[in-house]
Tab-separated table of C-alpha atoms in Angstrom:
chain	number	residue	atom	x	y	z
C	292	MET	CA	0.000	0.000	0.000
C	293	GLU	CA	2.983	2.317	0.593
C	294	PHE	CA	3.886	2.001	-3.077
C	295	ALA	CA	0.344	2.906	-4.161
C	296	PHE	CA	0.343	5.882	-1.826
C	297	TYR	CA	3.672	7.296	-2.976
C	298	PHE	CA	2.872	6.637	-6.625
C	299	ALA	CA	-0.459	8.501	-6.384
C	300	ALA	CA	1.176	11.273	-4.387
C	301	GLY	CA	3.871	11.660	-7.050
C	302	VAL	CA	1.208	11.868	-9.761
C	303	ALA	CA	-0.612	14.502	-7.711
C	304	VAL	CA	2.520	16.621	-7.306
C	305	LEU	CA	3.447	16.415	-10.996
C	306	ALA	CA	-0.110	17.185	-12.129
C	307	THR	CA	-0.331	20.169	-9.791
C	308	LEU	CA	3.006	21.441	-11.107
C	309	ARG	CA	1.578	21.346	-14.612
C	310	VAL	CA	-1.522	23.216	-13.383
C	311	VAL	CA	0.748	26.072	-12.382
C	312	THR	CA	3.019	26.034	-15.426
C	313	HIS	CA	0.489	25.384	-18.189
C	314	THR	CA	-0.441	28.425	-20.256
C	315	ASN	CA	-3.755	27.105	-21.578
C	316	PRO	CA	-6.393	27.493	-18.816
C	317	VAL	CA	-8.537	24.528	-19.864
C	318	HIS	CA	-5.544	22.204	-20.098
C	319	ALA	CA	-4.433	23.433	-16.687
C	320	LEU	CA	-7.884	22.588	-15.312
C	321	LEU	CA	-7.612	19.122	-16.849
C	322	TYR	CA	-4.385	18.635	-14.894
C	323	LEU	CA	-6.126	19.888	-11.764
C	324	ILE	CA	-8.795	17.201	-12.220
C	325	ILE	CA	-6.035	14.587	-12.524
C	326	SER	CA	-4.455	15.975	-9.378
C	327	LEU	CA	-7.738	15.652	-7.463
C	328	LEU	CA	-8.188	12.083	-8.703
C	329	ALA	CA	-4.658	11.301	-7.541
C	330	VAL	CA	-5.428	12.731	-4.102
C	331	ALA	CA	-8.529	10.508	-4.009
C	332	MET	CA	-6.248	7.577	-4.844
C	333	CYS	CA	-4.061	8.567	-1.869
C	334	PHE	CA	-7.110	8.287	0.366
C	335	PHE	CA	-7.872	4.847	-1.062
C	336	ALA	CA	-4.311	3.738	-0.404
C	337	LEU	CA	-4.506	5.020	3.173
C	338	GLY	CA	-7.594	2.879	3.785
C	339	ALA	CA	-10.218	5.623	3.660
C	340	PRO	CA	-12.367	4.674	0.654
C	341	PHE	CA	-15.289	6.821	1.812
C	342	ALA	CA	-13.171	9.975	1.897
C	343	GLY	CA	-11.608	9.070	-1.442
C	344	VAL	CA	-14.905	8.577	-3.206
C	345	LEU	CA	-16.303	11.785	-1.717
C	346	GLU	CA	-13.221	13.593	-2.999
C	347	ILE	CA	-14.062	12.393	-6.519
C	348	ILE	CA	-17.796	13.134	-6.256
C	349	VAL	CA	-17.525	16.565	-4.655
C	350	TYR	CA	-14.274	18.000	-5.997
C	351	ALA	CA	-13.679	16.292	-9.339
C	352	GLY	CA	-17.348	15.732	-10.136
C	353	ALA	CA	-18.988	18.964	-9.006
C	354	ILE	CA	-16.632	21.818	-8.096
C	355	MET	CA	-14.249	21.309	-10.999
C	356	VAL	CA	-17.195	21.119	-13.393
C	357	LEU	CA	-18.125	24.628	-12.296
C	358	PHE	CA	-14.522	25.782	-12.840
C	359	VAL	CA	-14.453	24.319	-16.341
C	360	PHE	CA	-17.899	25.757	-16.981
C	361	VAL	CA	-16.802	29.303	-16.147
C	362	VAL	CA	-13.467	29.102	-17.994
C	363	MET	CA	-15.236	27.744	-21.062
C	364	MET	CA	-17.581	30.715	-21.142
C	365	LEU	CA	-14.737	33.240	-20.916
C	366	ASN	CA	-13.687	32.340	-24.475
C	367	LEU	CA	-9.971	32.650	-23.751
C	368	GLY	CA	-7.817	32.797	-26.847
C	369	THR	CA	-4.150	33.099	-27.711
C	370	SER	CA	-3.859	36.472	-25.972
C	371	VAL	CA	-4.327	34.809	-22.588
C	372	SER	CA	-1.765	32.195	-23.507
C	373	ASN	CA	0.741	34.924	-24.389
C	374	GLN	CA	-0.014	36.752	-21.159
C	375	GLU	CA	0.616	33.560	-19.210
C	376	HIS	CA	3.908	33.108	-21.051
C	377	GLN	CA	4.949	36.577	-19.923
C	378	TRP	CA	3.957	35.923	-16.347
C	379	LEU	CA	5.778	32.612	-16.267
C	380	ARG	CA	9.226	34.078	-17.015
C	381	PRO	CA	11.913	32.808	-14.618
C	382	GLY	CA	12.437	36.284	-13.174
C	383	THR	CA	8.918	36.190	-11.813
C	384	TRP	CA	8.836	32.830	-10.129
C	385	ILE	CA	12.446	32.060	-9.203
C	386	GLY	CA	12.432	33.987	-5.907
C	387	PRO	CA	9.269	32.505	-4.392
C	388	ALA	CA	10.220	29.059	-5.723
C	389	LEU	CA	13.586	29.156	-3.960
C	390	LEU	CA	11.997	30.235	-0.689
C	391	ALA	CA	9.372	27.502	-1.002
C	392	LEU	CA	12.172	25.022	-1.658
C	393	LEU	CA	13.787	26.060	1.621
C	394	LEU	CA	10.524	25.429	3.426
C	395	LEU	CA	10.204	22.025	1.712
C	396	GLY	CA	13.682	21.101	2.908
C	397	GLU	CA	12.760	22.106	6.428
C	398	LEU	CA	9.555	20.053	6.228
C	399	LEU	CA	11.462	16.999	5.013
C	400	TYR	CA	14.020	17.454	7.822
C	401	VAL	CA	11.270	17.610	10.444
C	402	LEU	CA	9.433	14.637	8.957
C	403	LEU	CA	12.540	12.476	8.761
C	404	SER	CA	13.828	13.384	12.208
C	405	THR	CA	10.624	12.531	14.082
C	406	THR	CA	10.567	9.016	15.432
C	407	GLY	CA	7.617	6.685	15.700
C	408	ASN	CA	6.574	6.769	12.052
C	409	THR	CA	3.510	4.563	11.652
C	410	LEU	CA	3.143	2.588	8.459
C	411	ILE	CA	-0.109	2.230	6.560
C	412	THR	CA	-1.938	-0.568	8.316
C	413	GLY	CA	-4.498	-1.454	5.687
C	414	ASP	CA	-7.423	-0.941	8.055
C	415	THR	CA	-10.331	0.631	6.252
C	416	VAL	CA	-12.434	3.442	7.641
C	417	ASP	CA	-15.968	2.819	6.428
C	418	ALA	CA	-18.826	5.256	6.017
C	419	LYS	CA	-20.373	4.394	9.379
C	420	THR	CA	-17.193	5.276	11.299
C	421	VAL	CA	-16.909	8.560	9.426
C	422	GLY	CA	-20.525	9.410	10.231
C	423	ILE	CA	-20.176	8.522	13.918
C	424	SER	CA	-17.110	10.717	14.340
C	425	LEU	CA	-18.660	13.568	12.329
C	426	TYR	CA	-21.738	13.651	14.538
C	427	GLY	CA	-19.827	12.806	17.708
C	428	PRO	CA	-16.589	14.634	18.537
C	429	TYR	CA	-16.686	16.887	15.436
C	430	LEU	CA	-20.306	17.993	15.734
C	431	LEU	CA	-19.360	21.636	16.232
C	432	ALA	CA	-17.292	21.701	13.030
C	433	VAL	CA	-20.174	20.159	11.071
C	434	GLU	CA	-22.624	22.738	12.421
C	435	LEU	CA	-20.250	25.628	11.673
C	436	ALA	CA	-19.700	24.365	8.129
C	437	SER	CA	-23.441	24.048	7.603
C	438	MET	CA	-23.968	27.639	8.789
C	439	LEU	CA	-21.289	28.847	6.386
C	440	LEU	CA	-22.922	26.951	3.526
C	441	LEU	CA	-26.322	28.349	4.439
C	442	ALA	CA	-24.926	31.877	4.321
C	443	ALA	CA	-23.382	31.157	0.908
C	444	LEU	CA	-26.700	29.727	-0.284
C	445	VAL	CA	-28.631	32.814	0.825
C	446	ALA	CA	-26.065	35.075	-0.850
C	447	ALA	CA	-26.235	33.113	-4.109
C	448	PHE	CA	-30.021	33.222	-4.014
C	449	HIS	CA	-29.943	36.976	-3.474
C	450	LEU	CA	-27.575	37.528	-6.408
C	451	GLY	CA	-29.640	35.306	-8.691
C	452	ARG	CA	-32.831	37.135	-7.726
C	453	LEU	CA	-31.455	40.580	-8.552
C	454	GLU	CA	-30.405	39.439	-11.975
C	455	ALA	CA	-33.804	37.903	-12.650
C	456	LYS	CA	-35.503	41.192	-11.767
C	457	GLU	CA	-33.377	43.190	-14.149
C	458	LEU	CA	-34.118	40.849	-17.008
C	459	SER	CA	-37.880	40.884	-16.626
O	109	MET	CA	3.717	-26.283	-12.038
O	110	SER	CA	3.929	-24.888	-8.539
O	111	TRP	CA	2.579	-21.480	-9.552
O	112	PHE	CA	-0.614	-23.061	-10.885
O	113	SER	CA	-2.295	-23.074	-7.486
O	114	GLN	CA	-5.939	-22.684	-6.573
O	115	GLU	CA	-5.401	-18.972	-6.020
O	116	VAL	CA	-4.087	-18.410	-9.527
O	117	ILE	CA	-6.994	-20.374	-10.996
O	118	ASP	CA	-9.461	-18.245	-9.002
O	119	VAL	CA	-7.846	-15.056	-10.246
O	120	LEU	CA	-7.909	-16.281	-13.839
O	121	VAL	CA	-11.574	-17.299	-13.572
O	122	GLN	CA	-12.434	-13.913	-12.119
O	123	ILE	CA	-10.592	-12.122	-14.929
O	124	GLY	CA	-12.410	-14.270	-17.474
O	125	LYS	CA	-15.763	-13.434	-15.921
O	126	SER	CA	-14.922	-9.723	-15.937
O	127	ILE	CA	-14.006	-9.821	-19.617
O	128	VAL	CA	-17.230	-11.662	-20.448
O	129	ILE	CA	-19.260	-9.035	-18.566
O	130	LEU	CA	-17.386	-6.205	-20.292
O	131	LEU	CA	-17.974	-7.671	-23.737
O	132	ALA	CA	-21.620	-8.422	-22.960
O	133	VAL	CA	-22.247	-4.841	-21.866
O	134	VAL	CA	-20.513	-3.308	-24.892
O	135	VAL	CA	-22.227	-5.660	-27.339
O	136	SER	CA	-25.665	-5.168	-25.815
O	137	GLY	CA	-25.053	-1.417	-25.808
O	138	ALA	CA	-24.158	-1.500	-29.486
O	139	LEU	CA	-27.050	-3.805	-30.397
O	140	LEU	CA	-29.412	-1.389	-28.665
O	141	SER	CA	-28.960	1.044	-31.550
O	142	TRP	CA	-30.746	-1.451	-33.799
O	143	VAL	CA	-33.331	-2.413	-31.147
O	144	GLU	CA	-34.144	1.221	-30.494
O	145	ARG	CA	-34.649	2.071	-34.145
O	146	ARG	CA	-36.854	-0.971	-34.684
O	147	MET	CA	-38.960	-0.254	-31.600
O	148	LEU	CA	-39.331	3.443	-32.419
O	149	ALA	CA	-40.403	2.470	-35.922
O	150	LEU	CA	-42.957	-0.005	-34.536
O	151	TRP	CA	-44.500	2.597	-32.235
O	152	GLN	CA	-44.520	5.248	-34.939
O	153	ASP	CA	-46.022	2.946	-37.589
O	154	ARG	CA	-42.931	2.687	-39.799
O	155	TYR	CA	-40.591	-0.153	-40.782
O	156	GLY	CA	-37.246	0.962	-39.423
O	157	PRO	CA	-34.016	-0.727	-40.537
O	158	ASN	CA	-35.182	-4.101	-41.905
O	159	ARG	CA	-32.894	-4.763	-44.882
O	160	VAL	CA	-29.653	-6.182	-43.469
O	161	GLY	CA	-30.123	-9.765	-42.323
O	162	PRO	CA	-33.235	-11.195	-40.642
O	163	PHE	CA	-35.391	-8.291	-39.383
O	164	GLY	CA	-32.433	-6.023	-40.031
O	165	ALA	CA	-30.520	-7.572	-37.136
O	166	PHE	CA	-27.163	-7.147	-38.881
O	167	GLN	CA	-27.705	-3.405	-39.229
O	168	LEU	CA	-25.136	-2.963	-36.454
O	169	GLY	CA	-22.457	-4.579	-38.605
O	170	ALA	CA	-23.316	-2.354	-41.535
O	171	ASP	CA	-23.240	0.740	-39.309
O	172	MET	CA	-19.886	-0.230	-37.858
O	173	LEU	CA	-18.389	-0.797	-41.297
O	174	LYS	CA	-19.649	2.600	-42.348
O	175	MET	CA	-18.216	4.299	-39.270
O	176	PHE	CA	-14.833	2.610	-39.518
O	177	PHE	CA	-14.369	3.620	-43.137
O	178	LYS	CA	-15.361	7.222	-42.587
O	179	GLU	CA	-12.574	9.748	-42.444
O	180	ASP	CA	-11.488	10.200	-38.835
O	181	TRP	CA	-11.574	13.957	-39.080
O	182	THR	CA	-10.332	16.372	-36.444
O	183	PRO	CA	-11.255	19.949	-37.309
O	184	PRO	CA	-8.183	22.181	-37.707
O	185	PHE	CA	-9.668	24.740	-35.307
O	186	ALA	CA	-10.240	22.157	-32.565
O	187	ASP	CA	-8.122	21.579	-29.476
O	188	ARG	CA	-6.613	18.276	-30.597
O	189	MET	CA	-5.796	16.634	-27.264
O	190	ILE	CA	-9.097	17.358	-25.525
O	191	PHE	CA	-11.055	16.663	-28.700
O	192	THR	CA	-9.670	13.115	-28.702
O	193	LEU	CA	-9.995	12.666	-24.961
O	194	ALA	CA	-13.707	13.490	-24.741
O	195	PRO	CA	-15.151	10.391	-26.500
O	196	VAL	CA	-12.830	8.170	-24.464
O	197	ILE	CA	-14.290	9.563	-21.229
O	198	ALA	CA	-17.817	9.284	-22.636
O	199	MET	CA	-17.493	5.586	-23.268
O	200	SER	CA	-15.220	4.439	-20.463
O	201	ALA	CA	-16.583	6.183	-17.366
O	202	LEU	CA	-19.995	4.511	-17.365
O	203	LEU	CA	-18.465	1.250	-18.553
O	204	ILE	CA	-16.192	1.239	-15.495
O	205	ALA	CA	-19.182	1.975	-13.267
O	206	PHE	CA	-20.715	-1.300	-14.469
O	207	ALA	CA	-18.052	-3.121	-12.415
O	208	VAL	CA	-20.041	-2.680	-9.198
O	209	ILE	CA	-23.283	-4.237	-10.492
O	210	PRO	CA	-23.903	-7.677	-8.981
O	211	ILE	CA	-25.401	-9.673	-11.840
O	212	THR	CA	-25.990	-13.053	-10.177
O	213	PRO	CA	-24.901	-14.454	-6.781
O	214	THR	CA	-21.633	-15.611	-8.358
O	215	TRP	CA	-21.164	-13.128	-11.220
O	216	GLY	CA	-20.027	-9.558	-10.878
O	217	VAL	CA	-16.727	-7.777	-11.377
O	218	ALA	CA	-16.047	-5.937	-8.117
O	219	ASP	CA	-17.693	-6.277	-4.718
O	220	LEU	CA	-16.965	-2.824	-3.312
O	221	ASN	CA	-18.127	-1.629	0.088
O	222	ILE	CA	-18.637	1.795	-1.481
O	223	GLY	CA	-20.306	0.373	-4.599
O	224	LEU	CA	-23.079	2.923	-4.870
O	225	LEU	CA	-20.725	5.844	-4.234
O	226	PHE	CA	-18.407	4.493	-6.917
O	227	PHE	CA	-21.282	4.768	-9.377
O	228	PHE	CA	-21.896	8.381	-8.303
O	229	ALA	CA	-18.217	9.181	-8.788
O	230	MET	CA	-18.194	7.751	-12.302
O	231	ALA	CA	-21.489	9.447	-13.176
O	232	GLY	CA	-19.965	12.704	-11.933
O	233	LEU	CA	-16.960	12.272	-14.202
O	234	THR	CA	-19.017	11.553	-17.347
O	235	VAL	CA	-20.060	15.192	-17.538
O	236	TYR	CA	-16.495	16.044	-18.585
O	237	ALA	CA	-17.010	14.119	-21.812
O	238	VAL	CA	-19.754	16.509	-22.879
O	239	LEU	CA	-18.032	19.589	-21.478
O	240	PHE	CA	-14.691	18.900	-23.145
O	241	ALA	CA	-16.289	17.805	-26.414
O	242	GLY	CA	-18.278	21.029	-26.588
O	243	TRP	CA	-15.400	23.279	-25.658
O	244	SER	CA	-12.698	21.670	-27.798
O	245	SER	CA	-14.890	21.631	-30.922
O	246	ASN	CA	-14.637	25.418	-31.003
O	247	ASN	CA	-18.164	25.653	-32.343
O	248	LYS	CA	-21.012	27.803	-31.024
O	249	PHE	CA	-23.646	25.086	-31.075
O	250	ALA	CA	-21.349	22.547	-29.485
O	251	LEU	CA	-20.478	24.993	-26.708
O	252	LEU	CA	-24.146	25.807	-26.088
O	253	GLY	CA	-24.898	22.094	-25.891
O	254	SER	CA	-22.171	21.430	-23.384
O	255	LEU	CA	-23.145	24.437	-21.257
O	256	ARG	CA	-26.656	23.047	-21.046
O	257	ALA	CA	-25.271	19.608	-20.279
O	258	SER	CA	-23.142	20.722	-17.378
O	259	ALA	CA	-25.924	22.764	-15.776
O	260	GLN	CA	-28.383	19.914	-16.226
O	261	THR	CA	-26.068	17.201	-14.970
O	262	LEU	CA	-25.036	19.189	-11.908
O	263	SER	CA	-28.623	19.910	-10.905
O	264	TYR	CA	-29.790	16.372	-11.463
O	265	GLU	CA	-26.820	14.750	-9.765
O	266	VAL	CA	-27.654	16.588	-6.541
O	267	PHE	CA	-30.905	14.757	-6.025
O	268	MET	CA	-29.737	11.552	-7.702
O	269	GLY	CA	-27.488	11.015	-4.709
O	270	LEU	CA	-30.199	11.988	-2.245
O	271	SER	CA	-32.832	9.796	-3.907
O	272	LEU	CA	-30.835	6.642	-3.171
O	273	MET	CA	-29.977	7.532	0.415
O	274	GLY	CA	-33.336	6.139	1.542
O	275	VAL	CA	-32.354	2.762	0.098
O	276	VAL	CA	-28.949	2.985	1.762
O	277	ALA	CA	-30.473	3.943	5.106
O	278	GLN	CA	-32.855	0.977	5.030
O	279	ALA	CA	-30.323	-1.579	3.823
O	280	GLY	CA	-27.588	-0.113	6.019
O	281	SER	CA	-24.894	-0.455	3.359
O	282	PHE	CA	-23.489	1.112	0.201
O	283	ASN	CA	-22.602	-2.353	-1.068
O	284	LEU	CA	-24.939	-3.289	-3.918
O	285	ARG	CA	-24.703	-6.994	-3.091
O	286	ASP	CA	-25.814	-6.267	0.487
O	287	ILE	CA	-28.703	-4.202	-0.859
O	288	VAL	CA	-29.872	-7.128	-3.002
O	289	HIS	CA	-29.549	-9.521	-0.035
O	290	TYR	CA	-31.588	-7.131	2.088
O	291	GLN	CA	-34.336	-7.196	-0.536
O	292	MET	CA	-34.260	-11.002	-0.482
O	293	GLU	CA	-35.305	-11.006	3.152
O	294	ASN	CA	-37.605	-7.990	3.041
O	295	LEU	CA	-39.790	-6.259	0.516
O	296	TRP	CA	-38.292	-5.091	-2.759
O	297	PHE	CA	-37.426	-1.429	-2.411
O	298	ILE	CA	-39.914	-0.433	-5.077
O	299	ILE	CA	-42.690	-0.578	-2.433
O	300	PRO	CA	-41.163	1.307	0.549
O	301	GLN	CA	-38.978	3.570	-1.623
O	302	ILE	CA	-41.378	4.412	-4.432
O	303	LEU	CA	-40.476	8.120	-4.249
O	304	GLY	CA	-36.805	7.251	-4.351
O	305	PHE	CA	-37.444	5.067	-7.377
O	306	LEU	CA	-39.311	7.789	-9.277
O	307	THR	CA	-36.727	10.480	-8.597
O	308	PHE	CA	-33.780	8.188	-9.297
O	309	PHE	CA	-35.353	7.122	-12.565
O	310	ILE	CA	-35.748	10.754	-13.637
O	311	ALA	CA	-32.193	11.552	-12.575
O	312	GLY	CA	-30.918	8.462	-14.358
O	313	VAL	CA	-32.521	9.543	-17.621
O	314	ALA	CA	-30.994	12.998	-17.132
O	315	VAL	CA	-27.511	11.646	-16.435
O	316	THR	CA	-27.487	9.569	-19.607
O	317	HIS	CA	-28.961	12.653	-21.319
O	318	ARG	CA	-31.592	10.632	-23.047
O	319	HIS	CA	-34.870	12.003	-24.254
O	320	PRO	CA	-36.703	13.952	-22.718
O	321	PHE	CA	-33.519	15.233	-21.059
O	322	ASP	CA	-31.487	15.402	-24.245
O	323	GLN	CA	-31.175	19.193	-24.119
O	324	PRO	CA	-27.392	19.009	-24.733
O	325	GLU	CA	-27.966	17.492	-28.163
O	326	ALA	CA	-31.386	18.842	-29.113
O	327	GLU	CA	-31.390	18.364	-32.875
O	328	GLN	CA	-33.918	21.061	-33.671
O	329	GLU	CA	-32.264	23.840	-31.684
O	330	LEU	CA	-28.594	22.937	-31.543
O	331	ALA	CA	-28.088	20.715	-34.592
O	332	ASP	CA	-26.805	17.830	-32.431
O	333	GLY	CA	-25.121	19.877	-29.748
O	334	TYR	CA	-21.795	18.862	-28.305
O	335	HIS	CA	-20.831	16.143	-30.801
O	336	ILE	CA	-21.564	18.202	-33.901
O	337	GLU	CA	-17.922	18.214	-35.031
O	338	TYR	CA	-17.309	14.525	-34.428
O	339	ALA	CA	-17.223	11.929	-37.187
O	340	GLY	CA	-16.353	8.285	-37.634
O	341	MET	CA	-15.450	6.135	-34.666
O	342	LYS	CA	-15.046	9.128	-32.322
O	343	TRP	CA	-18.714	9.898	-32.813
O	344	GLY	CA	-19.433	6.172	-32.539
O	345	MET	CA	-17.929	6.146	-29.061
O	346	PHE	CA	-20.309	8.882	-27.917
O	347	PHE	CA	-23.131	6.891	-29.440
O	348	VAL	CA	-22.210	3.589	-27.803
O	349	GLY	CA	-21.439	5.414	-24.553
O	350	GLU	CA	-24.999	6.693	-24.426
O	351	TYR	CA	-26.398	3.176	-24.835
O	352	ILE	CA	-24.010	1.822	-22.217
O	353	GLY	CA	-25.425	4.498	-19.921
O	354	ILE	CA	-28.925	3.177	-20.583
O	355	VAL	CA	-27.881	-0.395	-19.812
O	356	LEU	CA	-26.099	0.754	-16.649
O	357	VAL	CA	-28.993	2.802	-15.286
O	358	SER	CA	-31.456	0.001	-16.091
O	359	ALA	CA	-29.246	-2.529	-14.324
O	360	LEU	CA	-28.944	-0.191	-11.328
O	361	LEU	CA	-32.715	0.277	-11.159
O	362	VAL	CA	-33.130	-3.509	-11.139
O	363	THR	CA	-30.433	-3.968	-8.493
O	364	LEU	CA	-31.620	-1.218	-6.183
O	365	PHE	CA	-35.385	-1.390	-6.443
O	366	PHE	CA	-36.393	-4.695	-8.046
O	367	GLY	CA	-34.425	-7.284	-6.120
O	368	GLY	CA	-31.544	-7.778	-8.553
O	369	TRP	CA	-31.299	-11.396	-9.651
O	370	GLN	CA	-34.367	-12.668	-7.767
O	371	GLY	CA	-37.636	-13.578	-9.380
O	372	PRO	CA	-40.884	-12.098	-8.068
O	373	PHE	CA	-42.094	-13.835	-4.845
O	374	GLY	CA	-38.910	-15.935	-4.780
O	375	LEU	CA	-39.969	-17.696	-7.974
O	376	LEU	CA	-37.453	-19.972	-9.736
O	377	PRO	CA	-34.224	-19.090	-7.874
O	378	GLN	CA	-32.325	-21.392	-10.272
O	379	ILE	CA	-32.258	-18.867	-13.095
O	380	PRO	CA	-30.842	-15.672	-11.534
O	381	PHE	CA	-29.299	-14.371	-14.756
O	382	ILE	CA	-32.535	-14.755	-16.723
O	383	TRP	CA	-34.420	-12.709	-14.119
O	384	PHE	CA	-31.761	-10.027	-14.108
O	385	ALA	CA	-31.653	-9.808	-17.896
O	386	LEU	CA	-35.442	-9.761	-18.215
O	387	LYS	CA	-35.867	-6.946	-15.709
O	388	THR	CA	-33.014	-4.933	-17.215
O	389	ALA	CA	-34.478	-5.376	-20.699
O	390	PHE	CA	-37.803	-4.120	-19.381
O	391	PHE	CA	-36.253	-0.859	-18.175
O	392	ILE	CA	-34.304	-0.426	-21.390
O	393	MET	CA	-37.629	-0.683	-23.213
O	394	ILE	CA	-39.064	1.988	-20.893
O	395	PHE	CA	-36.161	4.253	-21.857
O	396	ILE	CA	-36.957	3.772	-25.540
O	397	LEU	CA	-40.684	4.179	-24.986
O	398	LEU	CA	-40.016	7.488	-23.212
O	399	ARG	CA	-38.175	8.740	-26.260
O	400	ALA	CA	-40.993	7.589	-28.528
O	401	SER	CA	-43.804	9.167	-26.570
O	402	LEU	CA	-42.706	12.358	-24.800
O	403	PRO	CA	-42.035	15.808	-26.256
O	404	ARG	CA	-38.896	17.636	-25.159
O	405	PRO	CA	-39.623	20.149	-22.356
O	406	ARG	CA	-38.242	23.669	-22.459
O	407	TYR	CA	-34.834	24.042	-20.853
O	408	ASP	CA	-35.863	26.350	-17.984
O	409	GLN	CA	-38.885	24.152	-17.193
O	410	MET	CA	-36.596	21.182	-16.890
O	411	MET	CA	-34.199	22.934	-14.514
O	412	ALA	CA	-37.082	24.256	-12.416
O	413	PHE	CA	-38.568	20.757	-12.221
O	414	GLY	CA	-35.296	19.356	-10.943
O	415	TRP	CA	-34.735	21.962	-8.248
O	416	LYS	CA	-38.296	22.748	-7.173
O	417	VAL	CA	-39.993	19.345	-7.366
O	418	CYS	CA	-37.458	16.534	-7.273
O	419	LEU	CA	-35.002	17.944	-4.730
O	420	PRO	CA	-37.626	18.680	-2.019
O	421	LEU	CA	-39.259	15.316	-2.748
O	422	THR	CA	-36.025	13.403	-2.201
O	423	LEU	CA	-35.251	15.387	0.956
O	424	ALA	CA	-38.679	14.614	2.393
O	425	ASN	CA	-38.278	10.962	1.412
O	426	LEU	CA	-34.897	10.792	3.136
O	427	LEU	CA	-36.236	12.467	6.296
O	428	VAL	CA	-39.250	10.131	6.568
O	429	THR	CA	-37.135	7.055	5.836
O	430	GLY	CA	-34.575	8.125	8.403
O	431	ALA	CA	-37.266	8.692	11.041
O	432	LEU	CA	-38.840	5.291	10.347
O	433	VAL	CA	-35.496	3.482	10.430
O	434	LEU	CA	-34.719	5.194	13.724
O	435	ALA	CA	-38.163	4.323	15.154
O	436	ALA	CA	-37.821	0.669	14.117
O	437	ARG	CA	-34.591	0.316	16.092
């Protein structure tokens, strides 16, 4: 299972790198979908199939569709591609990339120096366990998230209503 | 011959079974094109394709020959990579979802604990086929078709998931095999979950974008919508993918609401496959009959129906089912 995990994680990292470096927005989104699928695969390898499948349904299947939907409607042409090329010149990204590399090195150092690394056991966390812990110890987080979503829903409804009034 | 152990034989048998199921699904999906045209013709008082072979049964072969020898044309203004990728997604995603369907007690590709969720995941990914096809074609009508498709699929997927949660709550599992076993001991879910059945059926038609939910490819308004630029086998993959979707949704309806491989009232348990095939064929016929008999609703009516009728209905169904399951504890 370790092999599956690291393989999927490597795919995720590479795909995300291409999301950043690609100049065509739709192709970049395609890589982002691959990255999300790879993250779902990581969950599967860790023995959390419920989380993995929800990752595919919610992120790859619903949120990314909205992203693609919006980018498709923008009708981006070669001008955007050229703009991206300009923005992606080494002078722009080399500084932040070096600093991020430093942080990565520090992270690796901390990860490797801590003892008591646990290996993937192969135990699976099924839907029932997830539900029990969501509505047990994490009840407050669930309620807060639901309030946030409700606020977003009301805001979206309000925006949609205004537009409908103007049209009629 | 030490490697030729019982384990290896089991694996080989399982692989063989999987390949047989795969081929059966693809072939029945392809044959459906002929069945549909014949049935539509029957209901509309015409002949339909009846020239090639007995009753026109070899029409499929003729169609395939035609498609293979057509020029495999990619428009110069299209986005080549995504243009090629879209039909692959269209055909494969729903085909992969068929892996979780338990066909008989001993036949079935994968026995996943998250079987039902796996189907939702694959159904969620199929929308990319239409989206990418419409965008990469670089054609106004194709883009309009795929915009409609994504809005429709997103709205109908919301309550497709909710409509089956009543079944899951009663059976206590996402595993399709467990759901069938539960129906063996209790009533078929069509009786207690009739609302779930109705809404899932509507959502299933919408996800396969079949008539009357074929807004993405409405011939009269969009001149075939998202696959307008496709020709040859690429178009054929969209075509077969749609029929595979019909077979898949019919098989799911049978598995979830009509007891899977069991006969009515426990009749003749010796022929599980025949029961499964008969029930699936019945739902496929319903799909075709829908196309033959219903007009296409207006786009905004369809969206309003999904959000204002089906979504509240599934929520109420889930609430009542949950309360009853809790009370029965």
